[in-house]
Amino acid sequence: MNTDVLVIGAGSAGIAAAIAAAESGLRVLLLERYGFTGGMATAAMVGTICGLYYRGSGQPQYAVQGFAREFAAAIAERSIDQVNAVALDRQLTIQAQAIVDCSGEALIPTLAGQEMQEDDRHQAGAFVFQVAGLSALDARSMILQLIRCSKKGIHSGVLHEHSDHLSLVPGTLRDDGSALLKLGLPRSCDSSPESRSDTELLARRRATALAQYLRAIEPSLQSLRITAMAAQVGIRSGPRPQGNDVLDREQLLACSKPDDGVAIGAWPMEHWGEQRQPEMTCFPANDHYLIPAGALVSRNLDNLFFAGRAFSATQPAIASARVIGTCLGTGYAAGMLAASTVQSGSWQRAIGRIRSLQVRAKA
């Protein structure tokens, strides 16, 4: 099978990259290992799109521009209940002139034996599950009730000590008593299959035990039951490839805006560890940083690009840039860089066009 641009991973970054390359008139193949699109957002039942707006007071103001903003507006207007996908059970040989790795795990650089950047400490994961039979309370009162009851279970030794790391996924509480709950898992979790499997089994046991306990001790929760569980634990960190440039902590804190910046980042550096709340390191409100094009381009393979939560960045930097709002921007930029390489032999020629769409666009 021949194609001009091969995009690995149909998450937010991969979809953006595929659209960008296709808009350039090229043949594009979007390859996804699962039978659904959306990547981690779908598999881990992510309920929010972080990184779209500036952090500040007053009315929400978009930080991102171009495709990321258009995508967010389209999502706000409608929801998609079903996406049909085709799963192939045979081996394919694909020849592509350029590849964009949006796998979230730096799959292609790893298979190519490229040097990788590893986190010195992996972030804690999170597990989302859907419940029904909640108390007839407002969102704040309901989650406080669940935390209060779970603390009783911890103090009595029935529940794990971190069972109160519980939160309500914003906007999911409905009048019928159903909602999505997120359970923090304060243990390091990387993207390796072994770590994923162990953490997923642990998460399912803890969520089940928590629901059983709440149902048993709280009269108003006697009808509480789990109706669905995420297919995968939400993973926030993993290996990242080496690029021509590296996005780092200092650039974020200074709200650096290099001349080759092609995607906007506006989310704080967010590290999840042992505590119930994350460590948040913020740069000035109502400001942003720019991700340089070189951080999306392989240092050693001139036709390999990357985007999403695994591009060339340090661990503190990717703790900000991994959110969906920013992934949409890096994905679209990487798709345009790949298309330019195929069409002109130079990814640098696309920088001006990307900046006009995603950086200099009017708010």
Coordinates of C-alpha atoms in Angstrom, one line a residue:
M1 CA 0.0 0.0 0.0
N2 CA 1.4 3.4 -1.0
T3 CA 0.5 6.8 0.5
D4 CA 2.1 10.2 0.7
V5 CA 1.7 10.7 4.4
L6 CA 1.2 8.0 7.0
V7 CA -0.3 9.2 10.4
I8 CA 0.1 6.8 13.3
G9 CA -2.7 7.1 15.9
A10 CA -6.2 8.5 15.5
G11 CA -6.3 10.5 18.7
S12 CA -6.8 14.2 18.7
A13 CA -3.3 14.9 17.4
G14 CA -3.5 12.2 14.7
I15 CA -6.9 13.4 13.4
A16 CA -5.6 16.9 13.2
A17 CA -2.4 15.8 11.4
A18 CA -4.4 13.7 8.9
I19 CA -6.8 16.6 8.1
A20 CA -3.9 19.0 7.7
A21 CA -2.0 16.7 5.3
A22 CA -5.2 15.9 3.3
E23 CA -6.0 19.6 3.0
S24 CA -2.7 19.9 1.1
G25 CA -4.1 17.6 -1.5
L26 CA -2.0 14.6 -0.6
R27 CA -2.9 10.9 -0.1
V28 CA -3.1 10.3 3.6
L29 CA -3.5 7.1 5.6
L30 CA -4.6 7.3 9.2
L31 CA -3.6 4.2 11.0
E32 CA -5.2 3.2 14.4
R33 CA -4.6 0.1 16.4
Y34 CA -8.1 0.1 18.0
G35 CA -11.5 -0.2 16.5
F36 CA -12.4 3.4 17.4
T37 CA -11.0 6.9 17.0
G38 CA -10.2 9.3 19.8
G39 CA -7.2 7.7 21.3
M40 CA -6.7 8.1 25.0
A41 CA -9.7 10.5 25.2
T42 CA -12.0 7.7 24.1
A43 CA -10.3 4.7 25.7
A44 CA -9.9 6.5 29.1
M45 CA -13.3 8.3 28.9
V46 CA -11.7 11.7 29.1
G47 CA -14.5 14.2 29.8
T48 CA -12.7 17.6 29.2
I49 CA -10.7 19.3 26.5
C50 CA -8.0 21.2 28.5
G51 CA -5.8 23.9 27.1
L52 CA -8.3 25.7 24.8
Y53 CA -8.6 28.9 26.9
Y54 CA -6.3 31.3 28.7
R55 CA -6.0 31.0 32.4
G56 CA -7.3 34.2 33.8
S57 CA -10.4 36.0 35.2
G58 CA -13.4 37.2 33.3
Q59 CA -15.1 35.6 30.3
P60 CA -13.4 32.6 28.7
Q61 CA -11.0 33.6 25.9
Y62 CA -9.6 31.2 23.4
A63 CA -5.8 30.7 23.5
V64 CA -5.7 28.3 20.6
Q65 CA -6.5 29.4 17.0
G66 CA -6.9 27.7 13.7
F67 CA -7.9 24.1 13.6
A68 CA -7.9 23.5 17.3
R69 CA -10.5 26.3 17.8
E70 CA -12.6 25.2 14.9
F71 CA -12.6 21.6 16.2
A72 CA -13.6 22.8 19.7
A73 CA -16.5 24.9 18.3
A74 CA -17.7 21.9 16.3
I75 CA -17.6 19.6 19.3
A76 CA -19.6 22.1 21.4
E77 CA -22.3 22.3 18.7
R78 CA -22.9 18.5 18.4
S79 CA -22.0 15.2 19.8
I80 CA -21.1 12.0 17.8
D81 CA -22.7 8.9 19.1
Q82 CA -21.1 6.3 16.8
V83 CA -18.0 6.1 14.6
N84 CA -17.6 3.1 12.3
A85 CA -14.1 1.7 12.0
V86 CA -12.6 -1.3 10.2
A87 CA -10.1 -3.5 12.1
L88 CA -7.6 -5.4 9.9
D89 CA -6.3 -8.8 11.1
R90 CA -3.6 -9.1 8.4
Q91 CA -0.1 -7.7 8.0
L92 CA 0.2 -4.7 5.7
T93 CA 3.3 -3.2 4.1
I94 CA 2.9 0.5 3.8
Q95 CA 5.2 2.8 1.9
A96 CA 4.9 6.5 2.8
Q97 CA 7.0 9.5 1.9
A98 CA 6.5 11.0 5.3
I99 CA 5.3 9.7 8.7
V100 CA 3.6 11.6 11.6
D101 CA 3.8 9.7 14.8
C102 CA 0.8 10.6 17.0
S103 CA 0.7 7.2 18.8
G104 CA 1.3 8.9 22.2
E105 CA 4.1 6.3 22.8
A106 CA 6.7 7.4 20.2
L107 CA 6.1 4.1 18.4
I108 CA 8.0 4.8 15.2
P109 CA 11.1 6.3 16.8
T110 CA 11.2 3.4 19.2
L111 CA 11.0 0.8 16.4
A112 CA 13.6 2.7 14.4
G113 CA 16.0 2.4 17.3
Q114 CA 16.2 6.2 17.9
E115 CA 17.4 7.7 21.1
M116 CA 14.5 8.5 23.4
Q117 CA 13.8 10.9 26.3
E118 CA 12.5 9.1 29.4
D119 CA 10.8 10.6 32.4
D120 CA 12.8 10.5 35.6
R121 CA 9.4 10.1 37.4
H122 CA 6.2 8.9 35.7
Q123 CA 3.0 10.6 36.5
A124 CA 0.2 8.9 38.3
G125 CA -2.7 7.6 36.3
A126 CA -6.5 8.0 36.6
F127 CA -9.4 5.8 36.0
V128 CA -12.9 6.9 34.9
F129 CA -16.1 4.9 35.5
Q130 CA -19.7 5.6 35.1
V131 CA -22.2 5.2 37.9
A132 CA -26.0 5.4 38.4
G133 CA -28.0 5.8 41.6
L134 CA -26.3 8.9 43.0
S135 CA -27.9 11.1 45.6
A136 CA -30.2 13.9 44.5
L137 CA -27.6 16.6 45.3
D138 CA -25.8 19.3 43.4
A139 CA -22.4 18.4 41.9
R140 CA -20.4 19.9 44.7
S141 CA -22.4 18.4 47.6
M142 CA -22.5 15.0 45.9
I143 CA -18.7 14.7 45.5
L144 CA -18.2 15.9 49.0
Q145 CA -20.5 13.2 50.2
L146 CA -18.7 10.5 48.3
I147 CA -15.3 11.7 49.6
R148 CA -16.6 11.9 53.2
C149 CA -17.9 8.4 53.0
S150 CA -14.8 7.0 51.3
K151 CA -12.7 8.5 54.1
K152 CA -14.7 6.5 56.6
G153 CA -13.8 3.4 54.7
I154 CA -10.1 4.3 54.7
H155 CA -10.1 5.0 58.4
S156 CA -11.8 1.7 59.1
G157 CA -9.3 -0.2 57.0
V158 CA -11.9 -1.4 54.5
L159 CA -10.8 0.8 51.6
H160 CA -7.4 1.6 50.2
E161 CA -5.8 4.7 51.6
H162 CA -6.1 6.6 48.3
S163 CA -9.8 5.7 47.7
D164 CA -10.8 9.3 48.5
H165 CA -8.8 10.6 45.4
L166 CA -12.2 10.9 43.7
S167 CA -13.6 13.6 41.5
L168 CA -16.6 14.3 39.3
V169 CA -15.9 14.7 35.6
P170 CA -17.3 18.2 34.9
G171 CA -20.6 18.4 33.1
T172 CA -21.5 14.7 33.5
L173 CA -23.9 14.7 36.5
R174 CA -27.4 14.2 35.2
D175 CA -30.8 14.5 36.7
D176 CA -31.3 10.7 36.7
G177 CA -28.4 10.3 39.1
S178 CA -25.8 9.1 36.6
A179 CA -22.3 10.6 36.3
L180 CA -18.7 9.9 35.4
L181 CA -16.3 9.6 38.3
K182 CA -12.6 9.8 38.1
L183 CA -10.5 7.8 40.6
G184 CA -6.9 9.0 41.0
L185 CA -4.3 6.2 41.1
P186 CA -1.3 7.6 43.0
R187 CA 1.3 5.2 41.6
S188 CA 3.7 5.8 38.7
C189 CA 2.3 4.6 35.4
D190 CA 4.1 4.5 32.1
S191 CA 2.9 3.3 28.7
S192 CA 4.5 -0.2 28.8
P193 CA 2.0 -3.0 28.3
E194 CA 2.9 -4.5 31.7
S195 CA 2.4 -1.2 33.6
R196 CA -0.9 -0.6 31.8
S197 CA -2.3 -4.0 32.6
D198 CA -1.3 -4.0 36.2
T199 CA -2.7 -0.5 36.7
E200 CA -5.9 -1.3 34.9
L201 CA -6.6 -4.3 37.1
L202 CA -5.8 -2.3 40.2
A203 CA -8.1 0.5 39.1
R204 CA -11.0 -1.9 38.4
R205 CA -10.6 -3.5 41.9
R206 CA -10.5 -0.2 43.7
A207 CA -13.5 1.3 41.8
T208 CA -15.6 -1.9 42.5
A209 CA -14.7 -2.0 46.2
L210 CA -15.5 1.7 46.5
A211 CA -18.9 1.4 45.0
Q212 CA -19.7 -1.6 47.1
Y213 CA -18.7 0.2 50.3
L214 CA -20.6 3.3 49.5
R215 CA -23.7 1.3 48.8
A216 CA -23.4 -0.6 52.0
I217 CA -22.9 2.3 54.5
E218 CA -24.8 5.3 53.0
P219 CA -28.6 4.9 52.9
S220 CA -29.0 7.5 50.2
L221 CA -26.6 5.5 48.0
Q222 CA -28.2 2.1 48.3
S223 CA -29.0 2.2 44.5
L224 CA -25.4 3.1 43.5
R225 CA -24.0 0.9 40.9
I226 CA -21.2 1.0 38.3
T227 CA -22.7 0.9 34.8
A228 CA -19.5 1.3 32.7
M229 CA -15.7 1.4 33.1
A230 CA -13.1 3.0 30.8
A231 CA -11.4 0.6 28.6
Q232 CA -8.0 2.0 29.6
V233 CA -6.4 3.8 32.5
G234 CA -5.5 7.4 31.6
I235 CA -1.7 7.6 31.2
R236 CA -0.1 11.0 31.4
S237 CA 3.6 10.3 30.6
G238 CA 5.9 8.1 28.6
P239 CA 8.9 8.1 26.3
R240 CA 9.4 11.0 23.9
P241 CA 11.6 11.2 20.8
Q242 CA 14.6 13.5 20.1
G243 CA 13.8 16.4 17.8
N244 CA 15.7 19.2 16.1
D245 CA 14.6 21.3 19.1
V246 CA 13.4 20.5 22.6
L247 CA 10.6 22.3 24.4
D248 CA 11.6 22.8 28.1
R249 CA 10.4 24.2 31.4
E250 CA 12.3 27.5 31.0
Q251 CA 10.6 28.3 27.7
L252 CA 7.2 27.7 29.3
L253 CA 7.8 29.8 32.3
A254 CA 9.1 32.7 30.1
C255 CA 6.1 32.3 27.7
S256 CA 8.7 32.0 25.0
K257 CA 7.4 32.8 21.5
P258 CA 10.2 31.7 19.0
D259 CA 10.0 32.8 15.4
D260 CA 9.3 29.2 14.3
G261 CA 6.6 28.7 16.9
V262 CA 3.7 26.7 15.2
A263 CA 1.4 25.7 18.1
I264 CA 0.0 27.5 21.1
G265 CA 0.3 26.1 24.7
A266 CA -1.7 27.7 27.5
W267 CA -2.1 25.0 30.1
P268 CA 0.0 25.1 33.3
M269 CA 2.6 22.4 34.0
E270 CA 0.5 19.7 35.7
H271 CA 2.1 16.8 37.6
W272 CA 0.1 14.1 39.2
G273 CA 1.7 12.2 42.0
E274 CA 1.0 10.9 45.5
Q275 CA -1.3 13.8 46.6
R276 CA -5.0 14.1 45.8
Q277 CA -4.4 17.3 43.9
P278 CA -1.7 17.8 41.2
E279 CA 1.3 20.0 41.4
M280 CA 0.6 23.0 39.3
T281 CA 3.3 25.3 38.0
C282 CA 1.8 28.3 36.3
F283 CA 3.2 31.0 34.0
P284 CA 1.5 34.4 33.8
A285 CA -2.3 34.4 33.4
N286 CA -3.7 35.4 29.9
D287 CA -0.4 34.5 28.2
H288 CA 0.9 31.5 26.3
Y289 CA 4.0 29.9 24.9
L290 CA 4.8 28.7 21.4
I291 CA 6.0 25.2 20.5
P292 CA 8.8 25.4 18.0
A293 CA 8.5 23.5 14.7
G294 CA 11.8 21.8 15.4
A295 CA 10.3 20.0 18.4
L296 CA 7.9 18.2 16.0
V297 CA 10.7 17.0 13.6
S298 CA 13.0 14.0 14.1
R299 CA 16.6 14.9 14.7
N300 CA 17.8 11.9 12.7
L301 CA 15.0 11.0 10.2
D302 CA 14.2 13.8 7.9
N303 CA 10.7 12.5 7.0
L304 CA 9.5 11.6 10.5
F305 CA 7.4 14.0 12.5
F306 CA 5.6 13.7 15.8
A307 CA 2.8 15.4 17.8
G308 CA 0.4 14.9 20.7
R309 CA 1.7 13.9 24.1
A310 CA 5.0 12.4 22.7
F311 CA 7.1 15.0 20.9
S312 CA 10.5 16.4 21.7
A313 CA 10.1 18.0 25.1
T314 CA 11.3 17.6 28.7
Q315 CA 9.1 16.0 31.3
P316 CA 8.0 19.3 32.9
A317 CA 7.1 20.8 29.5
I318 CA 5.1 17.8 28.3
A319 CA 3.2 18.0 31.5
S320 CA 1.7 21.1 30.0
A321 CA 1.7 20.4 26.3
R322 CA 0.1 16.9 26.5
V323 CA -3.5 18.2 27.0
I324 CA -6.0 17.8 24.1
G325 CA -6.2 21.5 23.3
T326 CA -2.5 21.7 22.6
C327 CA -2.4 18.2 20.9
L328 CA -4.8 19.5 18.3
G329 CA -2.4 22.3 17.5
T330 CA 0.8 20.2 17.4
G331 CA -1.0 17.6 15.3
Y332 CA -2.2 20.1 12.7
A333 CA 1.3 21.6 12.6
A334 CA 3.0 18.3 12.2
G335 CA 0.6 17.3 9.4
M336 CA 1.4 20.5 7.5
L337 CA 5.2 20.0 8.0
A338 CA 4.9 16.4 6.7
A339 CA 2.9 17.6 3.7
S340 CA 5.5 20.3 2.9
T341 CA 8.3 17.7 3.0
V342 CA 6.5 15.5 0.5
Q343 CA 5.6 18.4 -1.8
S344 CA 8.7 20.6 -1.7
G345 CA 11.4 18.5 0.1
S346 CA 11.5 21.1 3.0
W347 CA 9.4 21.2 6.1
Q348 CA 10.7 24.7 6.9
R349 CA 8.7 26.1 4.0
A350 CA 5.4 25.4 5.9
I351 CA 6.3 27.4 9.0
G352 CA 5.0 30.7 7.8
R353 CA 1.7 29.2 6.6
I354 CA 1.2 27.3 9.9
R355 CA 1.9 30.4 11.9
S356 CA -0.7 32.4 9.9
L357 CA -3.3 29.8 10.7
Q358 CA -2.5 28.9 14.3
V359 CA -0.5 31.7 15.8
R360 CA -1.3 35.0 14.1
A361 CA -5.0 34.3 13.5
K362 CA -7.3 36.9 14.9
A363 CA -9.1 36.0 18.2

